[in-house]
CSV table of N, CA and C in Angstrom, one decimal:
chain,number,residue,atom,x,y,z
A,200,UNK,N,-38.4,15.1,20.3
A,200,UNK,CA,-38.4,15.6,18.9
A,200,UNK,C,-39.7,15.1,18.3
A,201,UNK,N,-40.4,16.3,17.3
A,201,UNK,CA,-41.2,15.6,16.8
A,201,UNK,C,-41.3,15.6,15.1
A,202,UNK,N,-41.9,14.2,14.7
A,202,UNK,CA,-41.6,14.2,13.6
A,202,UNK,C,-42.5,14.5,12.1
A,203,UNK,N,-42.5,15.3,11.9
A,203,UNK,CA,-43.5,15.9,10.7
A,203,UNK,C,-42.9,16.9,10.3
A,204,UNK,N,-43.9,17.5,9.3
A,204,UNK,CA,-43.4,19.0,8.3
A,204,UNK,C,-44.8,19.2,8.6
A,205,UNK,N,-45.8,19.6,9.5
A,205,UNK,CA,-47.0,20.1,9.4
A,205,UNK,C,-47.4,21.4,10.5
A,206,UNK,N,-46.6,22.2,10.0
A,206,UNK,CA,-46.7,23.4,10.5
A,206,UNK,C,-47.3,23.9,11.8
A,207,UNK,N,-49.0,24.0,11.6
A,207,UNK,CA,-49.9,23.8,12.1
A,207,UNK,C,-49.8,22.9,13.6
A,208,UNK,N,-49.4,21.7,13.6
A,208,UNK,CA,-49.1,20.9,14.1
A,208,UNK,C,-47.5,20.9,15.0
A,209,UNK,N,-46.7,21.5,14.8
A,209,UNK,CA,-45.5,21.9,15.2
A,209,UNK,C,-45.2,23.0,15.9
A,210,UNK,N,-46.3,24.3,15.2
A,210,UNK,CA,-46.7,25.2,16.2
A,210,UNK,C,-47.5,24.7,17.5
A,211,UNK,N,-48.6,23.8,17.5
A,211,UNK,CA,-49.2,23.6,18.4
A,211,UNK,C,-48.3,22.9,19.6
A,212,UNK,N,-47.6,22.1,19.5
A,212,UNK,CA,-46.6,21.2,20.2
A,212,UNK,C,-45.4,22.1,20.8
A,213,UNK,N,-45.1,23.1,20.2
A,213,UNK,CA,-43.6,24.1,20.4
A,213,UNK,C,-44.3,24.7,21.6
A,214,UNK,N,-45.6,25.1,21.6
A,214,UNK,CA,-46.2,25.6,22.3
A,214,UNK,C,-46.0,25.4,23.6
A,215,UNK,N,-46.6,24.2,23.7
A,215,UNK,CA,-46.1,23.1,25.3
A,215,UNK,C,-45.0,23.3,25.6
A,216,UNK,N,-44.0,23.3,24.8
A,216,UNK,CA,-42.7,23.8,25.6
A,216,UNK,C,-42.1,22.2,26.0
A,217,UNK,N,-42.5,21.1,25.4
A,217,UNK,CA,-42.1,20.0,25.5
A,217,UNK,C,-41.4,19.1,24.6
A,218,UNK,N,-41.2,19.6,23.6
A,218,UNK,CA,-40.0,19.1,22.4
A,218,UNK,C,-38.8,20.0,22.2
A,219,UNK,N,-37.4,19.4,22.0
A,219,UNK,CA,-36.4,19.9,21.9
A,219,UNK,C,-36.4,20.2,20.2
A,220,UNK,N,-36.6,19.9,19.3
A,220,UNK,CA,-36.7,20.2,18.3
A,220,UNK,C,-37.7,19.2,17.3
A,221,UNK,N,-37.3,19.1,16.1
A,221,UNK,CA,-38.4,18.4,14.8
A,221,UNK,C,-37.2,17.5,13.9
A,222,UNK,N,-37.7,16.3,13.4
A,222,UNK,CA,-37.2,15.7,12.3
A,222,UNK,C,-38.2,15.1,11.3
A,223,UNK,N,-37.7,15.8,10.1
A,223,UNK,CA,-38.6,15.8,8.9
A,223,UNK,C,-38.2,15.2,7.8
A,224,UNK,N,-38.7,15.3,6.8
A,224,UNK,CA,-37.9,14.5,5.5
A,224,UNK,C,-38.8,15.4,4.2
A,225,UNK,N,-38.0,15.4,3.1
A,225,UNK,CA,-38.5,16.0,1.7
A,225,UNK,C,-39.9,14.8,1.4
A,226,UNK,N,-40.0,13.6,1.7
A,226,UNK,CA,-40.9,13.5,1.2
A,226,UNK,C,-42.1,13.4,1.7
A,227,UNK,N,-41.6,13.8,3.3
A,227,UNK,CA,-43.0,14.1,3.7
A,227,UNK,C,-43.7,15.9,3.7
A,228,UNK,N,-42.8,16.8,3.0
A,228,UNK,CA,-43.0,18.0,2.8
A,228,UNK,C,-44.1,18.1,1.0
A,229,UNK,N,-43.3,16.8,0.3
A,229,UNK,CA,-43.5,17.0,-0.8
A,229,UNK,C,-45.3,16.8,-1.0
A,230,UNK,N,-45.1,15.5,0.1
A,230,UNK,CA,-46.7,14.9,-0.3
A,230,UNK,C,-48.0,16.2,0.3
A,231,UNK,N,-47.5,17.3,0.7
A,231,UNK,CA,-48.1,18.4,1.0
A,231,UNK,C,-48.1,19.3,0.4
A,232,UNK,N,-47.3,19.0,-1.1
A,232,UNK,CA,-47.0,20.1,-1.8
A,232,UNK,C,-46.4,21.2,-1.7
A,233,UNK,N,-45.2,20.9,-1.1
A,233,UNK,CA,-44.8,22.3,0.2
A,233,UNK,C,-43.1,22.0,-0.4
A,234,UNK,N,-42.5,23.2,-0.5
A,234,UNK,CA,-40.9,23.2,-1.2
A,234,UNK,C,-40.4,23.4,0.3
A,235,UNK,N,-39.4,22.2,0.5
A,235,UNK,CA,-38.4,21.7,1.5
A,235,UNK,C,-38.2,22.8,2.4
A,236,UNK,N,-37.3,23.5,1.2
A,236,UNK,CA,-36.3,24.5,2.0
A,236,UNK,C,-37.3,25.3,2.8
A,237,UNK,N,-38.6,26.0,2.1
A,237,UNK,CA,-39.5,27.2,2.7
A,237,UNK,C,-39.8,26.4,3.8
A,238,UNK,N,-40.1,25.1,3.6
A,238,UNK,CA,-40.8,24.5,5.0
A,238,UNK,C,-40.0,24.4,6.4
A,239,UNK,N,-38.6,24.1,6.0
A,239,UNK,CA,-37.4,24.0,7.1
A,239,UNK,C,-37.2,25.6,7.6
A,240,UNK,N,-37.6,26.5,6.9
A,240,UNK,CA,-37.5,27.9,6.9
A,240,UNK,C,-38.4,28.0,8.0
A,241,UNK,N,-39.2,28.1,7.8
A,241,UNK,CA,-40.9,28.3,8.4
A,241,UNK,C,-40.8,27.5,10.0
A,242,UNK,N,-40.0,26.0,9.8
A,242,UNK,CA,-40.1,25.6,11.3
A,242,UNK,C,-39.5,25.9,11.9
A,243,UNK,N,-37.7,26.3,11.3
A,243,UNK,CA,-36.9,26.7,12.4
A,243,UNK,C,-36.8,27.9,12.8
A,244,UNK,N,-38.1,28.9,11.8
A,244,UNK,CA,-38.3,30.9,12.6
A,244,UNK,C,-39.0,30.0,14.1
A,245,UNK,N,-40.0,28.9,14.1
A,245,UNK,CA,-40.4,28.5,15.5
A,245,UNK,C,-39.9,28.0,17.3
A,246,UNK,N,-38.3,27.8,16.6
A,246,UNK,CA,-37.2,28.1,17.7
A,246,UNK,C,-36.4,28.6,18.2
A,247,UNK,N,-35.6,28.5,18.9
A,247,UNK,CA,-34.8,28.9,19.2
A,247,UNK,C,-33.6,28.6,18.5
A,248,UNK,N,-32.3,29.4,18.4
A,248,UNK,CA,-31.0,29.1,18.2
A,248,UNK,C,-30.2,27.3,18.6
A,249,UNK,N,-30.5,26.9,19.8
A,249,UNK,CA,-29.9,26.2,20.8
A,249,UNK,C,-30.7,24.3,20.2
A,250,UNK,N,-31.9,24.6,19.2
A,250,UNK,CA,-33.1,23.6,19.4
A,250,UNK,C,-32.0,23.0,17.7
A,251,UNK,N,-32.6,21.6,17.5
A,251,UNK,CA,-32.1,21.4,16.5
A,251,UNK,C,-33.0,20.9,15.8
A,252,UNK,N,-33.3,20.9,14.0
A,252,UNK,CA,-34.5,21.0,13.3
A,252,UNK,C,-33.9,20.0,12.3
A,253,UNK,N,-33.7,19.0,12.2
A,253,UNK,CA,-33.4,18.5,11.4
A,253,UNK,C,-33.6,18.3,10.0
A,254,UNK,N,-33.1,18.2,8.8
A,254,UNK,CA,-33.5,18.8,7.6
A,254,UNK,C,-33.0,17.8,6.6
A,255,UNK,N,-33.3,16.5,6.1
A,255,UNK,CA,-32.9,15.3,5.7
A,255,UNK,C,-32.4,15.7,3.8
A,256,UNK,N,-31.2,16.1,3.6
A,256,UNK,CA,-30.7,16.0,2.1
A,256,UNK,C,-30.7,14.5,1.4
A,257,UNK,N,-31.3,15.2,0.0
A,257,UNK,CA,-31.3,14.0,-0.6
A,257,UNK,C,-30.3,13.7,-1.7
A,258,UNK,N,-29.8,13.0,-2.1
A,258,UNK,CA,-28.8,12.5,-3.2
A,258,UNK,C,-28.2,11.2,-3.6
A,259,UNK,N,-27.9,11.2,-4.8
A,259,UNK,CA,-26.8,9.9,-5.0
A,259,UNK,C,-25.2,9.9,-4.3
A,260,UNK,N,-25.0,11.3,-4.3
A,260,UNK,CA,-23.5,11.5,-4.2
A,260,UNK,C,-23.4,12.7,-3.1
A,261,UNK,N,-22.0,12.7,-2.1
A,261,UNK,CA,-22.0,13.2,-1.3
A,261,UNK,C,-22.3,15.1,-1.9
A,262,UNK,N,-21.4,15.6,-3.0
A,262,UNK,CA,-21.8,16.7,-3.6
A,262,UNK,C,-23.4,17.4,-3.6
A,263,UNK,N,-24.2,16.4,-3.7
A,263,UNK,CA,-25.8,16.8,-4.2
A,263,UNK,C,-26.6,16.6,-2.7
A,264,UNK,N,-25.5,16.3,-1.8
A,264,UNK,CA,-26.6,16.6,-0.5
A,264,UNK,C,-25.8,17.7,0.2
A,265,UNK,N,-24.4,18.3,0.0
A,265,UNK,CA,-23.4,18.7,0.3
A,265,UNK,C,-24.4,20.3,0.0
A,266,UNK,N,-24.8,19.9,-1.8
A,266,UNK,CA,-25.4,20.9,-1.8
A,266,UNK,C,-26.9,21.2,-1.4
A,267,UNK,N,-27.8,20.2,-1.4
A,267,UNK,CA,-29.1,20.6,-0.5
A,267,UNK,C,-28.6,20.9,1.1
A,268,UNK,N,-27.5,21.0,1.8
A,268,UNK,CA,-27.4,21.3,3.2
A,268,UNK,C,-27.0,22.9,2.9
A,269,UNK,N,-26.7,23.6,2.0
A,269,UNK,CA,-26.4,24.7,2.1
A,269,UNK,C,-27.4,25.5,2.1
A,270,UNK,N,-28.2,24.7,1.2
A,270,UNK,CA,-29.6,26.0,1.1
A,270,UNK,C,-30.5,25.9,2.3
A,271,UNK,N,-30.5,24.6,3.2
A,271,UNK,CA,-31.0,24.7,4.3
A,271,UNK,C,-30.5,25.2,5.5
A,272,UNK,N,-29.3,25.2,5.2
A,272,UNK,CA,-28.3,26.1,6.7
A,272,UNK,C,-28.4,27.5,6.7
A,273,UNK,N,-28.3,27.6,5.3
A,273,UNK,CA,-28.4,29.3,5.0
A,273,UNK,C,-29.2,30.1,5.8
A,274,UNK,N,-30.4,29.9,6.1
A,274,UNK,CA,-31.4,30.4,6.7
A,274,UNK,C,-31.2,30.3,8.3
A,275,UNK,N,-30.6,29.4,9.4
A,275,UNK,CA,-30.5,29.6,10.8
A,275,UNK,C,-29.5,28.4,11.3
A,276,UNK,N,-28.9,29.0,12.3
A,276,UNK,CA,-28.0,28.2,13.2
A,276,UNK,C,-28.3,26.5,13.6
A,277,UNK,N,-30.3,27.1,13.9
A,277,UNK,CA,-30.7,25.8,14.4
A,277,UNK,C,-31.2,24.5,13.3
A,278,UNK,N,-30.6,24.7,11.9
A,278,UNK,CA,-30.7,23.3,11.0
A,278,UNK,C,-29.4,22.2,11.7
A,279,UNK,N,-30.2,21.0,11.6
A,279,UNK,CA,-29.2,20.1,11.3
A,279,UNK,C,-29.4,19.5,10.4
A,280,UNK,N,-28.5,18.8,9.9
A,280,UNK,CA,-28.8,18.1,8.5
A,280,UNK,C,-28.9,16.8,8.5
A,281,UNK,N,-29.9,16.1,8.2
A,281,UNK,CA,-30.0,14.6,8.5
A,281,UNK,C,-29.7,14.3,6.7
A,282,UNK,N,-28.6,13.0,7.2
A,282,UNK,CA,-27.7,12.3,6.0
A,282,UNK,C,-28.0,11.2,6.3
A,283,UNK,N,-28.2,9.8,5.4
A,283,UNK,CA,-28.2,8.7,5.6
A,283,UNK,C,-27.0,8.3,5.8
A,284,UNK,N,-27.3,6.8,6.4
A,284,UNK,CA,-26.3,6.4,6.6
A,284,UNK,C,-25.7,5.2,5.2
A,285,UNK,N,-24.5,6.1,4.6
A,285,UNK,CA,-24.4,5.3,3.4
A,285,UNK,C,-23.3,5.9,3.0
A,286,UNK,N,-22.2,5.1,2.4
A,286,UNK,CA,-20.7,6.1,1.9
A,286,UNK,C,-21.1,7.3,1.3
A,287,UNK,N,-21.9,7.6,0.8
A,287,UNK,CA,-21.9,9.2,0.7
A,287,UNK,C,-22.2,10.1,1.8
A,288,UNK,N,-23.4,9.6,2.3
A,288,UNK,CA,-23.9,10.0,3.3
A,288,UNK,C,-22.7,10.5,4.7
A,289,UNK,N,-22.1,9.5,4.8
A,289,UNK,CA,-20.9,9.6,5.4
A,289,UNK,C,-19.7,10.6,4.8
A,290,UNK,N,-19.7,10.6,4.4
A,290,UNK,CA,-18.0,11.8,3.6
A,290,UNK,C,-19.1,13.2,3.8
A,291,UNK,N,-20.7,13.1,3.3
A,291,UNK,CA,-21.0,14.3,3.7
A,291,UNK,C,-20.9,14.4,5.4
A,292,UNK,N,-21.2,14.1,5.9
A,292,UNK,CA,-21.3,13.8,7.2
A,292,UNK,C,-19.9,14.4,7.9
A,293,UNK,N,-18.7,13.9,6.9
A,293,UNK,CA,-17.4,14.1,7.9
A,293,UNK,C,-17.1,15.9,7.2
A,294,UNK,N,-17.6,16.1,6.1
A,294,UNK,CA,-17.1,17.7,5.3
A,294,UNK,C,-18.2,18.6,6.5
A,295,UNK,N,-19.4,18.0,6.6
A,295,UNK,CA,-20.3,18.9,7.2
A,295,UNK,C,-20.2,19.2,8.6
A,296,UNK,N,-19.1,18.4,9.6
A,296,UNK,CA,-19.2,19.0,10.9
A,296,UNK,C,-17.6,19.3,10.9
A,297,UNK,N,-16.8,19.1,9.9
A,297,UNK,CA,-15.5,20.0,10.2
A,297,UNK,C,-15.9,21.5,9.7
A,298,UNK,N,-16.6,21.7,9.1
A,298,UNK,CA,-17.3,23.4,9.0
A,298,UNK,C,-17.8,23.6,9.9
A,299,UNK,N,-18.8,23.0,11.3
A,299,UNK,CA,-19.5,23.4,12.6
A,299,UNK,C,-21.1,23.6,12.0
A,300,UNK,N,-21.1,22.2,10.9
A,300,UNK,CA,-22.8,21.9,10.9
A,300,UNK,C,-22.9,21.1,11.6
A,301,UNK,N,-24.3,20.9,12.5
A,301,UNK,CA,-24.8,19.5,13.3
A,301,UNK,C,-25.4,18.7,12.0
A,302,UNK,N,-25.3,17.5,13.1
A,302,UNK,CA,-25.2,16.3,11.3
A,302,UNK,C,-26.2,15.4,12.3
A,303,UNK,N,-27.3,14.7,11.4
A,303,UNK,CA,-28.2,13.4,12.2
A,303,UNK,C,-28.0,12.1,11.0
A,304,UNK,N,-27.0,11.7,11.8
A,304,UNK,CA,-27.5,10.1,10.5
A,304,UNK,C,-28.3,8.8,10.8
A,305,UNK,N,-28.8,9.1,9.8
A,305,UNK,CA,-30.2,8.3,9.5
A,305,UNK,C,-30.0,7.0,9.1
A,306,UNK,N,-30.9,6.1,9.5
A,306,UNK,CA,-30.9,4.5,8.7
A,306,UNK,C,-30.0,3.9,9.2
A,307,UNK,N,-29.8,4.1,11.3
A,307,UNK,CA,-29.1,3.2,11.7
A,307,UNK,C,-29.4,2.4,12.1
A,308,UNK,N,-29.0,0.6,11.6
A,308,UNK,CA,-29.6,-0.3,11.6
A,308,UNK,C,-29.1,-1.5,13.0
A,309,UNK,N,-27.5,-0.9,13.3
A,309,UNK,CA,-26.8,-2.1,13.8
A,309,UNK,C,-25.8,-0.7,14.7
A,310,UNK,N,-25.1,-1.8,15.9
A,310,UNK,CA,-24.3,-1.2,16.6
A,310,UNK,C,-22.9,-0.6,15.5
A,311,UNK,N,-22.3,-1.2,14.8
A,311,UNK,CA,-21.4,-1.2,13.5
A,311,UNK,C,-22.1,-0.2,12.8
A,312,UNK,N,-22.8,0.4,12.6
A,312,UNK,CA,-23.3,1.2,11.3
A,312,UNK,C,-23.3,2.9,12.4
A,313,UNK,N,-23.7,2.3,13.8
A,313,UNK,CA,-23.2,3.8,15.0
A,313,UNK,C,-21.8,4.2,15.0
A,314,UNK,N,-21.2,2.8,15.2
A,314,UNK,CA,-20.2,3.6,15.1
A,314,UNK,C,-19.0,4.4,14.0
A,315,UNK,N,-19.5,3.7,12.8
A,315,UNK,CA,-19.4,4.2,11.5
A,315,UNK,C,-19.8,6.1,11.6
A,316,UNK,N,-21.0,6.1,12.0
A,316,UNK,CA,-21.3,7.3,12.0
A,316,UNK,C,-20.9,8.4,12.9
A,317,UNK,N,-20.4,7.9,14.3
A,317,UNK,CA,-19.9,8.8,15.4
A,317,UNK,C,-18.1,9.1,14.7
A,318,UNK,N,-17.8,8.0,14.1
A,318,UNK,CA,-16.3,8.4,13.3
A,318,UNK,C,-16.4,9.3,12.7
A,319,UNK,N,-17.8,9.4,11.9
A,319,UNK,CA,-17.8,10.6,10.7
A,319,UNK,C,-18.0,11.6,11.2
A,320,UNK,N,-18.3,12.2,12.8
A,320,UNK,CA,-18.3,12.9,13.0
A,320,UNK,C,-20.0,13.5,13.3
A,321,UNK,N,-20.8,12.9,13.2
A,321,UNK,CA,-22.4,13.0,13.7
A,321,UNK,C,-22.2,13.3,14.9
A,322,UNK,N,-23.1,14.3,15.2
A,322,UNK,CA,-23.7,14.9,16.1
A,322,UNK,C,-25.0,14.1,16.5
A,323,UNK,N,-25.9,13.7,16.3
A,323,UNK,CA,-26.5,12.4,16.7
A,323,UNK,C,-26.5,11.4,15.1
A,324,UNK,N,-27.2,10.3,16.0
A,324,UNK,CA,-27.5,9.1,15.1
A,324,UNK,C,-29.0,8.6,15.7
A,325,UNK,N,-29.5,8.5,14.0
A,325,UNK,CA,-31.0,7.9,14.5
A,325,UNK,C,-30.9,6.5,14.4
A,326,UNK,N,-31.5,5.5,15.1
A,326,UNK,CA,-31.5,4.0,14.7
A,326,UNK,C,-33.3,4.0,14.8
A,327,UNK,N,-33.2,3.2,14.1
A,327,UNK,CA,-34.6,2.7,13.4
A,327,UNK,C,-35.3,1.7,14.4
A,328,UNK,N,-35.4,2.4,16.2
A,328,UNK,CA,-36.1,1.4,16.4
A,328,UNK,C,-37.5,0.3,15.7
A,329,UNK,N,-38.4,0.8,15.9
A,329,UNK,CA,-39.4,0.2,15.2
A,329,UNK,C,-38.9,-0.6,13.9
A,330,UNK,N,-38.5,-0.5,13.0
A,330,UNK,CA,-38.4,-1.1,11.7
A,330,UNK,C,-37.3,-2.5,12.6
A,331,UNK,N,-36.6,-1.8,13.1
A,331,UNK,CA,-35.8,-3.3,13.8
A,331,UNK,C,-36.9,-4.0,14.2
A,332,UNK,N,-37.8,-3.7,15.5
A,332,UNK,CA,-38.6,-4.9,15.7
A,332,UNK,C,-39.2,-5.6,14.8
A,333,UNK,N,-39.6,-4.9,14.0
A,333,UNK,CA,-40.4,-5.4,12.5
A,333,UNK,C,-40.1,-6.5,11.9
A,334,UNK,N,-38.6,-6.7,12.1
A,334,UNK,CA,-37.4,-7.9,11.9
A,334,UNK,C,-37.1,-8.8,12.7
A,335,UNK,N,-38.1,-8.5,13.8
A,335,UNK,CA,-37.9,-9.9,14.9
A,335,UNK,C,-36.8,-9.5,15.7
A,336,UNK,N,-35.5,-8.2,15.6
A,336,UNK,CA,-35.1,-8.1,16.3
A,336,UNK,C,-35.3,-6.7,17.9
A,337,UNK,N,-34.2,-6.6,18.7
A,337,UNK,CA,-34.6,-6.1,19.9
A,337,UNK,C,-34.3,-4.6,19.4
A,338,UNK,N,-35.0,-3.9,19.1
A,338,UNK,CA,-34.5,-2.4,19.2
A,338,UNK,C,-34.4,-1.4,19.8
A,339,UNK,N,-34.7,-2.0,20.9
A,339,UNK,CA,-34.7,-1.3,22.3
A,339,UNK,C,-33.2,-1.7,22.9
A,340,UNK,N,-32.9,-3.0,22.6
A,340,UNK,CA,-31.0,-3.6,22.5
A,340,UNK,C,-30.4,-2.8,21.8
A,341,UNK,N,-30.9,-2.5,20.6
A,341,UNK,CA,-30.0,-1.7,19.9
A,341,UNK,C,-29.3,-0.4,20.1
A,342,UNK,N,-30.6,0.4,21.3
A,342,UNK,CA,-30.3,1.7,21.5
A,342,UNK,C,-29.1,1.7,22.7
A,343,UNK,N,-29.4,0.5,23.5
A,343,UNK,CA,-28.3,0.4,25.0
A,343,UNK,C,-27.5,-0.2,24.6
A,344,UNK,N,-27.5,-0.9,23.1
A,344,UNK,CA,-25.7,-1.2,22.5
A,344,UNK,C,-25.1,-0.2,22.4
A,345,UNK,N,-25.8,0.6,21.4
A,345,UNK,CA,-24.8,1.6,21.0
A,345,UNK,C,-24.5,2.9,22.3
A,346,UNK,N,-25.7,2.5,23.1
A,346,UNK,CA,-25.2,3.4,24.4
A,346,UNK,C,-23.9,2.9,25.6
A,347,UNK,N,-23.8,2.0,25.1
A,347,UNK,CA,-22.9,1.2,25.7
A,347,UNK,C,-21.6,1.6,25.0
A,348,UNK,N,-21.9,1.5,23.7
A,348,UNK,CA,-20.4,2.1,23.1
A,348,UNK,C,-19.9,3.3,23.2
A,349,UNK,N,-20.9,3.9,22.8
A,349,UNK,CA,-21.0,5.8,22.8
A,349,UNK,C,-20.6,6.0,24.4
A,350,UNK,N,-20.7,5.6,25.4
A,350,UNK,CA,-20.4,5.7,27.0
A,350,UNK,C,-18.9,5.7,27.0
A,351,UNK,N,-18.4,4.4,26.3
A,351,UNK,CA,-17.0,4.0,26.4
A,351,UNK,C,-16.3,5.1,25.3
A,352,UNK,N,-16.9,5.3,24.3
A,352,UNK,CA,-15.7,6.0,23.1
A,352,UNK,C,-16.2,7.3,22.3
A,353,UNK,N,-17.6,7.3,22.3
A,353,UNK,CA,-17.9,8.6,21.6
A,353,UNK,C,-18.8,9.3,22.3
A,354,UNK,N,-18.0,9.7,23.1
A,354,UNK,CA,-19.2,11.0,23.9
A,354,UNK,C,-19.8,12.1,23.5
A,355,UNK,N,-19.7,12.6,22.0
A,355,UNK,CA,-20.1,13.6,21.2
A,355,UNK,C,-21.2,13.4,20.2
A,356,UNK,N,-21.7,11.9,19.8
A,356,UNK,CA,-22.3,12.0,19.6
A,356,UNK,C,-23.6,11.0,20.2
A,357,UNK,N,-25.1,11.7,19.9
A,357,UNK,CA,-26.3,11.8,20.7
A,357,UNK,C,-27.2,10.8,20.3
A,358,UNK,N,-27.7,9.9,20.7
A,358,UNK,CA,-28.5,8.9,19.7
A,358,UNK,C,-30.1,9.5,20.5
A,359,UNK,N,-30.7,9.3,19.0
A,359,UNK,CA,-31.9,9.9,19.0
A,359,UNK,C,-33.1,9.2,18.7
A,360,UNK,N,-33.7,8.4,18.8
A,360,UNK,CA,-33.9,7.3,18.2
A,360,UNK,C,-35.1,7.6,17.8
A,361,UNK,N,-35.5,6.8,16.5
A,361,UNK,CA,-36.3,6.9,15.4
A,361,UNK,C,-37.6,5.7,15.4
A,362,UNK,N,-38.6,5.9,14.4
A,362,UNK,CA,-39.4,4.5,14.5
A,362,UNK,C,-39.9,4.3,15.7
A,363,UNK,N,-39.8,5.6,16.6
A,363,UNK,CA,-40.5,4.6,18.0
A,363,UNK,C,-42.4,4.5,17.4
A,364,UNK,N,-42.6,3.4,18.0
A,364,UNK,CA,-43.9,2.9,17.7
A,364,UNK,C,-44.9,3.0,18.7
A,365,UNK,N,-44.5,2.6,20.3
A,365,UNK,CA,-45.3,2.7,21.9
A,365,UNK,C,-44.6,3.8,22.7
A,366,UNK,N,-45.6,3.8,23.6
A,366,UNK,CA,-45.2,4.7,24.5
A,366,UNK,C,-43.8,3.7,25.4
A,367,UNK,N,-44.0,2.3,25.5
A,367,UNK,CA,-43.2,1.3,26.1
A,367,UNK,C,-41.9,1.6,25.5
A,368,UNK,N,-41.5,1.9,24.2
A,368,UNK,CA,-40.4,2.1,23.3
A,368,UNK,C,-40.0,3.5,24.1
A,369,UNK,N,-40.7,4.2,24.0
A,369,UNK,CA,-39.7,5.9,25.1
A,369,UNK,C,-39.6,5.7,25.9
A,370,UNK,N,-40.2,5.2,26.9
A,370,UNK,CA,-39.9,4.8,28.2
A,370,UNK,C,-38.7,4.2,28.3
């Protein structure tokens, strides 16, 4: 997956034929001057149906990301909606995949915060490698915890992991 809103840059990559899809955020569309939805618009005409384009809602309350996921789904199959991970975030999380949205929750910090999110019904979870190391802890541990749990109890949802910083972190 690659992560930006830079068009340009997303076409060139899609190209290769080497990314499964994009994860983006409003504020990195904003600082381009660029309105969200047109930009999620614009990347996901660049795939296919099957690819997943992640499209991060923002809000205080589950309603106000409930409602930025509609304006971004509207347009193609292949949005998913990246929700934090946070009691709102969550209830959106559980309303958005009993309708048959894919859901990415964001700002996983701990094995307990995955599995919070695989309950709610996520279709992946991102954990924050990088920012974990940042904290002196192992976030490369974090990913084979929660693969360790996800193996035993939640086989539906996909961890995708975020913050990678080296090439040694994908590997």
């Amino acid at each position: 997956f690659l992560d930006t809103s830079d068009i340009n840059e997303i076409k060139e990559v899609a190209e290769w034929g080497l990314i499964d899809g994009v994860t983006t955020n409003p504020s990195l569309m904003r600082k381009q001057g660029q309105d969200p939805v047109e930009v999620i618009k614009r990347i996901s005409d660049l795939f296919p149906e099957d690819a997943s384009i992640s499209a991060e809602v923002v809000g205080g309350h589950h309603e106000e990301m409930l409602d930025a996921a509609e304006a971004y789904t509207a347009h193609s199959r292949n949005i998913t909606i990246k929700v934090p991970l946070t009691m709102e975030g969550l209830k959106a999380c559980r309303y958005l995949t009993t309708k048959g949205t894919t859901v990415n929750v964001t700002l996983i910090f701990s094995p307990a915060q995955a599995i919070l999110a695989a309950k709610a019904g996520a279709t992946y979870v991102s954990p924050f490698v990088g920012r974990v190391e940042d904290q002196s802890f192992d976030g490369i541990g974090l990913i084979k915890s929660i693969d360790e749990i996800y193996e035993r109890c939640y086989t539906k949802t996909s961890i995708l992991a975020a913050s990678i910083r080296s090439v040694k972190q994908v590997i």
